[in-house]
Coordinates of C-alpha atoms and ligand atoms in Angstrom, one line a residue:
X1 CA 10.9 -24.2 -23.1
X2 CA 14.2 -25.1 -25.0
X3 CA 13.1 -29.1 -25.3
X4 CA 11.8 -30.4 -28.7
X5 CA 8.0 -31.4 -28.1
X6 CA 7.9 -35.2 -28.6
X7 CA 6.4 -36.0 -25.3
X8 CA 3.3 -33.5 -24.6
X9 CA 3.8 -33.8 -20.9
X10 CA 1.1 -34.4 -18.1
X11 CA 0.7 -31.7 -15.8
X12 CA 2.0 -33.0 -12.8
X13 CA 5.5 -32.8 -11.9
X14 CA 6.8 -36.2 -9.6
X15 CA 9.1 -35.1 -7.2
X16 CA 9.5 -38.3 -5.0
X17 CA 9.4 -42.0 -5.2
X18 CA 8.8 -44.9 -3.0
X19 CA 7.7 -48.5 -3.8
X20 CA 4.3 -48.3 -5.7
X21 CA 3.5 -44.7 -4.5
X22 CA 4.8 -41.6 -6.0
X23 CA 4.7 -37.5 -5.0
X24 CA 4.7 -34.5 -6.7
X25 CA 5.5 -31.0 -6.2
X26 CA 3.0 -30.0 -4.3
X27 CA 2.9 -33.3 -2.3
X28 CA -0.2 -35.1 -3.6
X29 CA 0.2 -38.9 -3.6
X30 CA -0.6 -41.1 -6.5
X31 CA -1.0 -44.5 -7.2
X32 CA 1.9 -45.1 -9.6
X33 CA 0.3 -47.8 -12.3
X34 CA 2.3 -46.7 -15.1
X35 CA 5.5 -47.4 -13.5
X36 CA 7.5 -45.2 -15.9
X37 CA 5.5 -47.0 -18.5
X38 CA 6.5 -50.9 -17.2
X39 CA 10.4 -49.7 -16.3
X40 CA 9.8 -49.6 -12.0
X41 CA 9.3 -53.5 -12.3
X42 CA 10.5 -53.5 -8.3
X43 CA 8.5 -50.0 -7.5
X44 CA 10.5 -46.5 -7.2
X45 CA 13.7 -46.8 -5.3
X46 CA 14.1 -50.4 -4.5
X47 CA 16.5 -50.8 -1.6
X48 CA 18.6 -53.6 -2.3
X49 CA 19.0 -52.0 -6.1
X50 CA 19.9 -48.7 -4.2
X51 CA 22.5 -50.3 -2.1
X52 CA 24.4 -52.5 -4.4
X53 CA 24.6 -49.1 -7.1
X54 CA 25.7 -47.5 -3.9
X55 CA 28.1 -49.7 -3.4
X56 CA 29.3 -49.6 -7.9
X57 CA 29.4 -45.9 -7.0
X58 CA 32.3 -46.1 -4.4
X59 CA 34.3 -48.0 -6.5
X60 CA 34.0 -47.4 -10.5
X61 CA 31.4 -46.0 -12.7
X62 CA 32.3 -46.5 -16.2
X63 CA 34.8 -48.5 -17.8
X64 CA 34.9 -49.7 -21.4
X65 CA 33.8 -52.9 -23.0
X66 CA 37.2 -53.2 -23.3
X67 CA 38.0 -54.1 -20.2
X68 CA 35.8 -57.3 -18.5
X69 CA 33.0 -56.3 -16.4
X70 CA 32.3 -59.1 -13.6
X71 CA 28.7 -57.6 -13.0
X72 CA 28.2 -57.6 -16.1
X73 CA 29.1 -61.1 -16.4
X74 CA 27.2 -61.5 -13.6
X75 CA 24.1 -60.1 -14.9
X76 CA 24.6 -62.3 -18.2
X77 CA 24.8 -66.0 -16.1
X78 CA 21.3 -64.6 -14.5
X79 CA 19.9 -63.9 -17.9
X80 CA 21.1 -66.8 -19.0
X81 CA 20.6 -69.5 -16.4
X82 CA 16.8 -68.5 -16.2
X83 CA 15.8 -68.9 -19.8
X84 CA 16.6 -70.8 -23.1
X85 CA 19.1 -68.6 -24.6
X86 CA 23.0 -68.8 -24.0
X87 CA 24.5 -65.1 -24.5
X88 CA 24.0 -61.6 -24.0
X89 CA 24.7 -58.1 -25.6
X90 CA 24.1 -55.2 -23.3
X91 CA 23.0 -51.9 -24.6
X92 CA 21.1 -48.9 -23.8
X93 CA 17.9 -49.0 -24.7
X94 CA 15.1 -51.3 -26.1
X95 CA 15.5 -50.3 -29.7
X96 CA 19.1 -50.9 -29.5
X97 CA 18.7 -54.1 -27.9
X98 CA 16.2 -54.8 -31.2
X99 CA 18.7 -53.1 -33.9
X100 CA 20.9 -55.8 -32.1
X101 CA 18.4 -58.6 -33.0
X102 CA 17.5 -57.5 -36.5
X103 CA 21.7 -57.4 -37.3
X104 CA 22.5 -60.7 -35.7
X105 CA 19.4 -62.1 -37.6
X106 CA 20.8 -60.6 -41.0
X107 CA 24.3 -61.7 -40.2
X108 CA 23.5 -64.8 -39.4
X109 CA 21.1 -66.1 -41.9
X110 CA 22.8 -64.0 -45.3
X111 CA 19.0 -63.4 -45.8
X112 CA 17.0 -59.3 -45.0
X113 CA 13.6 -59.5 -44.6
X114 CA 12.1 -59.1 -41.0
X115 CA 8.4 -60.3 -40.8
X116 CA 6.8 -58.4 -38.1
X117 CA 3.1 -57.1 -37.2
X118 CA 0.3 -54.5 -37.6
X119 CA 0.2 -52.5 -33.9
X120 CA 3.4 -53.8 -33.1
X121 CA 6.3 -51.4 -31.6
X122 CA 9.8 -51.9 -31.6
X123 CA 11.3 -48.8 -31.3
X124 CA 12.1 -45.4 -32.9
X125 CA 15.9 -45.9 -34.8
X126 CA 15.4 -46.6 -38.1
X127 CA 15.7 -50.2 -38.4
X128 CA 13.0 -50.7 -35.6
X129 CA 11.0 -47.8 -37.1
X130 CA 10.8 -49.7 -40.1
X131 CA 9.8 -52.8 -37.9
X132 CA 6.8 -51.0 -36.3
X133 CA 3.8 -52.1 -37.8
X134 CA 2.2 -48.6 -37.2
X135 CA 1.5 -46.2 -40.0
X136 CA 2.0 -43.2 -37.6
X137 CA 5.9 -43.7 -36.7
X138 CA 6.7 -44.1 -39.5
X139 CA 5.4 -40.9 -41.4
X140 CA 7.3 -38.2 -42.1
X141 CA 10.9 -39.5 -42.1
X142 CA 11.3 -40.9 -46.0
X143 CA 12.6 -44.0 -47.1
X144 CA 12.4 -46.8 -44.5
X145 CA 15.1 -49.1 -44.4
X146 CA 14.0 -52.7 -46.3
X147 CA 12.5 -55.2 -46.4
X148 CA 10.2 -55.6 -43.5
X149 CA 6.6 -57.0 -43.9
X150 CA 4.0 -56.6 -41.7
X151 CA 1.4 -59.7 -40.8
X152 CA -1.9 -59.8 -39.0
X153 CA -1.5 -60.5 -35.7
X154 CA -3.2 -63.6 -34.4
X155 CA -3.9 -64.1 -38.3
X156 CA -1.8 -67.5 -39.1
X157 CA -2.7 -66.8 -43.0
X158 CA -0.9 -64.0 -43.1
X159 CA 1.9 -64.8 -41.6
X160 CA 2.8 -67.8 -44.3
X161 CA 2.1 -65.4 -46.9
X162 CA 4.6 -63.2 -45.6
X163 CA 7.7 -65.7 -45.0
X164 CA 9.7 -65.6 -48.9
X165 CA 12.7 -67.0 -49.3
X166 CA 14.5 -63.9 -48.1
X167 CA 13.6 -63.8 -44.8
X168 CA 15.8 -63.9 -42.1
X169 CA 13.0 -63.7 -39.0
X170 CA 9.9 -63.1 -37.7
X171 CA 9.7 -60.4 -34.8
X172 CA 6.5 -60.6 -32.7
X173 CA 5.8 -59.4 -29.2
X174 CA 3.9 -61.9 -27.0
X175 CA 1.5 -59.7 -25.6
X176 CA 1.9 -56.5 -27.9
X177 CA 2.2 -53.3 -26.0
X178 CA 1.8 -50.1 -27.1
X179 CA -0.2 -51.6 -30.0
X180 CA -3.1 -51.7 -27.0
X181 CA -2.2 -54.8 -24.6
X182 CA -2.9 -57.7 -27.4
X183 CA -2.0 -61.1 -26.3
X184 CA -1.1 -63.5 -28.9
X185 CA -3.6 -66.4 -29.3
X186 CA -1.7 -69.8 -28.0
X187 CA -2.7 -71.9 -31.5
X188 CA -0.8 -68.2 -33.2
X189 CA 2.0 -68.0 -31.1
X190 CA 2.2 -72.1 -31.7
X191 CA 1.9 -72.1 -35.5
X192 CA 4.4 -69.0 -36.1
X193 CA 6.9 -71.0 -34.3
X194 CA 6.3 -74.2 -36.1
X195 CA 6.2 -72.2 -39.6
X196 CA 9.7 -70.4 -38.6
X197 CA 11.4 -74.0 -37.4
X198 CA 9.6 -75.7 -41.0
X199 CA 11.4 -72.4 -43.1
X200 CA 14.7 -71.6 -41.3
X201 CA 13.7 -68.5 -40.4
X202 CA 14.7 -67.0 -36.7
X203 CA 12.0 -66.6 -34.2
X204 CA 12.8 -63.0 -32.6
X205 CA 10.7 -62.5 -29.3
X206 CA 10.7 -58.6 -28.4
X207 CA 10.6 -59.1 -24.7
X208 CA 11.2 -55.1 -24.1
X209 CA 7.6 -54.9 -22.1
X210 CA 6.6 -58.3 -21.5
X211 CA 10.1 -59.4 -20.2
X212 CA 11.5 -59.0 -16.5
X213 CA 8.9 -60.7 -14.4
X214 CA 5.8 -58.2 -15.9
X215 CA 3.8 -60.8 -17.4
X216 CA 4.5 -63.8 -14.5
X217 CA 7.8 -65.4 -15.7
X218 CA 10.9 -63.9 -16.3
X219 CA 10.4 -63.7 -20.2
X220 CA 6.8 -64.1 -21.6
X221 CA 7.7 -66.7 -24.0
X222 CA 7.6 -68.9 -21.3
X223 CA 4.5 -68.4 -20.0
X224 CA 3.2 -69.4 -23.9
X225 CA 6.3 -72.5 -24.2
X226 CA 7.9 -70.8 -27.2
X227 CA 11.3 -71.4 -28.7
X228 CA 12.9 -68.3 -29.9
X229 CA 16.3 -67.7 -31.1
X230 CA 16.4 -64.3 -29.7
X231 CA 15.1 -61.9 -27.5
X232 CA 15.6 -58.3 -26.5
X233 CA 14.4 -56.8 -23.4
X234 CA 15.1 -53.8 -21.6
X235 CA 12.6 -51.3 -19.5
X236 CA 12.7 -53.3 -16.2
X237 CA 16.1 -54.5 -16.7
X238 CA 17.8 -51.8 -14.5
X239 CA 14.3 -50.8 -12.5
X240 CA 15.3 -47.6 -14.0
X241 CA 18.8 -47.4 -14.6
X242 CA 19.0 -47.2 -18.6
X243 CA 20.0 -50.6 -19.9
X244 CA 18.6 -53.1 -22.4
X245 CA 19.7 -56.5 -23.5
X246 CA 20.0 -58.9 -26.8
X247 CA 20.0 -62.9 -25.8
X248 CA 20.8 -65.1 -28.4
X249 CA 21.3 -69.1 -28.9
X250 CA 24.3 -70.8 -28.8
X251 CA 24.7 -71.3 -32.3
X252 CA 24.6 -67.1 -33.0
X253 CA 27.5 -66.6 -31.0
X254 CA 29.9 -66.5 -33.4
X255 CA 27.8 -64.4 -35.3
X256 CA 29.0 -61.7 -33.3
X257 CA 32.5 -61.9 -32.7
X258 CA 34.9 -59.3 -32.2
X259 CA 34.1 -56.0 -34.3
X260 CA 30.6 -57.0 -35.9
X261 CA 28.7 -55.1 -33.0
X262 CA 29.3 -52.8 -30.5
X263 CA 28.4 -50.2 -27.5
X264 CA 30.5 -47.3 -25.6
X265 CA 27.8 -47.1 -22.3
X266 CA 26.2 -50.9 -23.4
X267 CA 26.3 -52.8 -19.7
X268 CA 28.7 -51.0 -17.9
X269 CA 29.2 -51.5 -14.6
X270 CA 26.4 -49.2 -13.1
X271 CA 24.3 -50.3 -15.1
X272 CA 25.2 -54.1 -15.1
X273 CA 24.9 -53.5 -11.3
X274 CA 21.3 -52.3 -11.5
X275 CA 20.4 -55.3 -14.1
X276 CA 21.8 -58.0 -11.9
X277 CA 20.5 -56.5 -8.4
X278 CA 17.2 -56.7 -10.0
X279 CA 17.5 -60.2 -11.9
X280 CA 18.1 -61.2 -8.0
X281 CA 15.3 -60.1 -6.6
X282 CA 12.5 -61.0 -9.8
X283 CA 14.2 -64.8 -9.5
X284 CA 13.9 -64.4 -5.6
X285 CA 11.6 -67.3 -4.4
X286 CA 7.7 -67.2 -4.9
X287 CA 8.1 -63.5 -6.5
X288 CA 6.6 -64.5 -9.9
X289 CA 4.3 -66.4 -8.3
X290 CA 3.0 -63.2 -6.4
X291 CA 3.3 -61.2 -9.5
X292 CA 0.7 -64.1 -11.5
X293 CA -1.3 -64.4 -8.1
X294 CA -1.7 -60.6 -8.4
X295 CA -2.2 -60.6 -12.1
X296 CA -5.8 -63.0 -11.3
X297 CA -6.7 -61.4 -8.9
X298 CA -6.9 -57.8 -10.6
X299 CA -8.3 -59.1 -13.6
X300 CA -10.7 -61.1 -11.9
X301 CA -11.8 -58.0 -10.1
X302 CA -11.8 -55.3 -12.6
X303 CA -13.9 -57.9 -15.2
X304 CA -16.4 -57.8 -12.4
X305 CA -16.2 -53.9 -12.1
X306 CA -17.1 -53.7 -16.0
X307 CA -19.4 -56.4 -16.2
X308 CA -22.1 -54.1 -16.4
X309 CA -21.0 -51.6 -18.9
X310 CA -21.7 -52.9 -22.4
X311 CA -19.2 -50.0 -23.7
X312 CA -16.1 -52.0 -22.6
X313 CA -15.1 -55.0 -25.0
X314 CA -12.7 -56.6 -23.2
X315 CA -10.3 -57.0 -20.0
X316 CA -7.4 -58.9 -21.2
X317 CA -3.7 -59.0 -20.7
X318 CA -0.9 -61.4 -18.9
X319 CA 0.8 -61.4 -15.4
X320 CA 0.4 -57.7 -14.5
X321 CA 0.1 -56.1 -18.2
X322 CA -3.2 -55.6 -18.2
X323 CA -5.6 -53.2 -20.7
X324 CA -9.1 -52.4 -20.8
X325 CA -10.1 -51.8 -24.0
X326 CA -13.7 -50.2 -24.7
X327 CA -15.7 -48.4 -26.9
X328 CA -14.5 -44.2 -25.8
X329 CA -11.3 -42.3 -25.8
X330 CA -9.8 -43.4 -23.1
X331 CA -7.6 -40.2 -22.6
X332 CA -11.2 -38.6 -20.5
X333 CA -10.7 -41.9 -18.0
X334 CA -6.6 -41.6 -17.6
X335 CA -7.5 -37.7 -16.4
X336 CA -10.4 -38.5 -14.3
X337 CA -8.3 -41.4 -12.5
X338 CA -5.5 -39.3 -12.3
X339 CA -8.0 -36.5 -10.6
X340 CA -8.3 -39.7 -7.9
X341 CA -4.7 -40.2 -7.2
X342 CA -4.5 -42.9 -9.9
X343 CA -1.5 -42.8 -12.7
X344 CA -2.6 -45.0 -15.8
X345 CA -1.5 -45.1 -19.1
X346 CA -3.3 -45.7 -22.8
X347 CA -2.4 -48.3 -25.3
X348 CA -4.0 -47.0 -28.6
X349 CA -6.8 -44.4 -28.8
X350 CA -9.5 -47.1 -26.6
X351 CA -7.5 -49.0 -24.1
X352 CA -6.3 -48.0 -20.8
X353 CA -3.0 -49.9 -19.7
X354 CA -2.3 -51.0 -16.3
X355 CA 1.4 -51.4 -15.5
X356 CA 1.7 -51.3 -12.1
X357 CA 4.7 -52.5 -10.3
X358 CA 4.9 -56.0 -9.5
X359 CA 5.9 -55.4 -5.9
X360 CA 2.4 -53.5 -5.2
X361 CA 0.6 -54.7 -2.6
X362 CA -3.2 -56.4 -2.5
X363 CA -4.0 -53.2 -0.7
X364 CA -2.7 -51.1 -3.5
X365 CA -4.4 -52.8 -6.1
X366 CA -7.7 -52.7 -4.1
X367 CA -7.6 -48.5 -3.7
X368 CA -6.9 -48.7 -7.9
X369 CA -9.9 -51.1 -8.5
X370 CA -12.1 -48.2 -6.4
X371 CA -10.8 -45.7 -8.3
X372 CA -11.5 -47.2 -11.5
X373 CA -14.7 -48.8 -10.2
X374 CA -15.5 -45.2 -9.6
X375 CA -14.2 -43.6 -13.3
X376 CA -16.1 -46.5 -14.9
X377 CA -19.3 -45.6 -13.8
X378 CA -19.1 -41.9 -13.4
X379 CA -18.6 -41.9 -17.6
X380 CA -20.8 -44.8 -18.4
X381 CA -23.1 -42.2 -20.1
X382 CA -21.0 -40.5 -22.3
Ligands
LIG1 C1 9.3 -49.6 -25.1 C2 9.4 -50.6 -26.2 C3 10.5 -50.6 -27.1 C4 11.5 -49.4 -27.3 O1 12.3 -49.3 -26.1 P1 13.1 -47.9 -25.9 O2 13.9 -48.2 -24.7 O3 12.2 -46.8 -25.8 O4 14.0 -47.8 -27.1 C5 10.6 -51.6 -28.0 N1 9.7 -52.7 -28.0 C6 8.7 -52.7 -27.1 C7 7.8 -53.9 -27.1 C8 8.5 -51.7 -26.2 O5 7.5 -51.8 -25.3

């Protein structure tokens, strides 16, 4: 096969889409609860983000940053109107929407270093390579670009120690993904926010997972009342359609003015149309109040499911990012639910990570808790 092996692939090919189920070629249904790990926020194929990229698709696909995009514009107000910050930068990806962070941060301060944390992830360029606070993507690819320290998470200590008087931010995620579903304690989140205001330095929130609804509010720093300066998001921005996002404060505006920053694709208007036709529908009435409803209710029902096996440590998580983390591999479990019609993914070597859309349906979640009620059990001897 002529692609480079990152991505060891699963063996199951999805062929079709619809809402929180998803088919593959040989038509078996599954229960789609990695939700192209947190990116189908509205479930596969949502209709009213169908239409209105229909619609973009009749008219124009691309046109340059050059010109002004209303959707995009558009997309910006939503961002804007339903958080603290004041501006936008559209780009591709989540680690673009971070190297947009960490340069703003450095232009804005005249100061380099980026405090961030052990297990965190940020990306694979090489600024938010550098930021990732794991060993293992890191390796193998030289010098990292400087200076970046990493703290303990949840470990206020550390974080002091790290702030000099070179640093420019602090980067932490809320609840820290990949790094296996790790909320940050309140007191933490509290203290590294009062440490930042006391020192000058910029509070960076990396919103890339947490952000769009996932965790019960649009942004997951306001579930926890934080203040950041910035935040990046991206994955369920365009419920698929590639785009990510840098919000800033007022004040960093000028920061980046014409020719400090920049993006050919970055929030054009297909994908501007996608971001805003979602932003509509997460900030539709009562939606984030389903999505935290759901979010109890599941991890209500899966710490019952476990309260019997002494091998799992802990059911913890916000909204509907929710891992399990316990004492095995938990690549045997993924498999076996998978076996069942169930699609989860890992977060580290022990946890299993439940992203499921945030349009699933009580039902939905009920036919996952069997299945995992089921896996559980089955392996509780090995
Ligand atoms: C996925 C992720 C990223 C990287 O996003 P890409 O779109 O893959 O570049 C960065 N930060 C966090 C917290 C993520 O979950």
């Amino acid at each position: 096969m002529s692609l480079f092996p990152t991505y060891p692939r699963l063996p199951i090919t999805i062929t079709d889409g619809e809402g929180t189920i998803v088919r593959d070629e040989n038509n078996d249904e599954y229960l789609d609860f990695m939700a192209g790990i947190g990116v189908n926020n509205l479930g596969h194929r949502p209709i009213m983000v169908q239409r209105a990229i229909e619609e973009q698709m009749n008219r124009v696909w691309h046109v340059s940053n050059l010109f002004p995009i209303p959707a995009q514009e558009e997309a910006a107000n939503l961002l804007t109107e339903h958080s603290s910050m004041d501006a936008v930068f559209f780009c591709n990806s989540g680690a673009e929407a971070n190297e947009a962070a960490i340069k703003l941060a450095r232009k804005h301060t005249w100061k380099d270093k980026i405090v961030t944390f052990h297990q965190s992830f940020h990306g694979r360029t090489f600024a938010t390579m550098a930021a990732t606070g794991q060993e293992k993507v890191r390796t193998g690819f030289g010098q990292m670009l400087e200076p970046f320290e990493y703290a303990v998470w949840n470990d206020k200590a550390s974080v002091e120690a790290a702030i000099d008087e070179n640093t420019a931010a602090c980067l932490l995620e809320v609840v820290q993904g990949e790094g296996g579903v790790r909320p940050g304690d309140q007191q933490f989140l509290e203290y590294v926010q009062a440490v930042c205001n006391e020192k000058g330095v910029l509070l960076i929130v990396d919103e890339i997972q947490t952000g769009i609804g996932r965790t019960g509010e649009l942004f997951a720093y306001q579930t926890v009342g934080l203040d950041p300066d910035i935040i990046t998001a991206a994955k369920g921005l365009g419920s698929g359609f590639p785009i990510g996002a840098m919000l800033g404060k007022e004040y960093l505006k000028d920061d980046f003015g014409p020719g400090a920053h920049g993006s050919t694709f970055g929030g054009n208007p297909l994908s501007a149309t996608a971001a805003k036709a979602t932003l509509e529908e997460i900030l539709r009435e009562d939606f984030l109040e389903e999505v935290r409803a759901k979010g109890t209710y599941i991890k209500q029902k899966l710490e019952k499911i476990v309260s019997d096996l002494p091998a799992v440590k802990e059911v913890r998580g916000l909204g509907l990012m929710i891992g399990i983390e316990w004492d095995h591999e938990a690549k045997p479990l993924i498999e076996a639910a998978r076996e069942k019609g169930l699609l989860v993914l890992p977060a580290g070597p022990n946890v299993i990570r439940l992203l499921p859309p945030l349009t699933v349906t009580t039902e939905q979640l009920d036919a996952a808790l069997a299945i995992l009620d089921e896996i559980f059990h089955d392996k509780k001897s090995t």
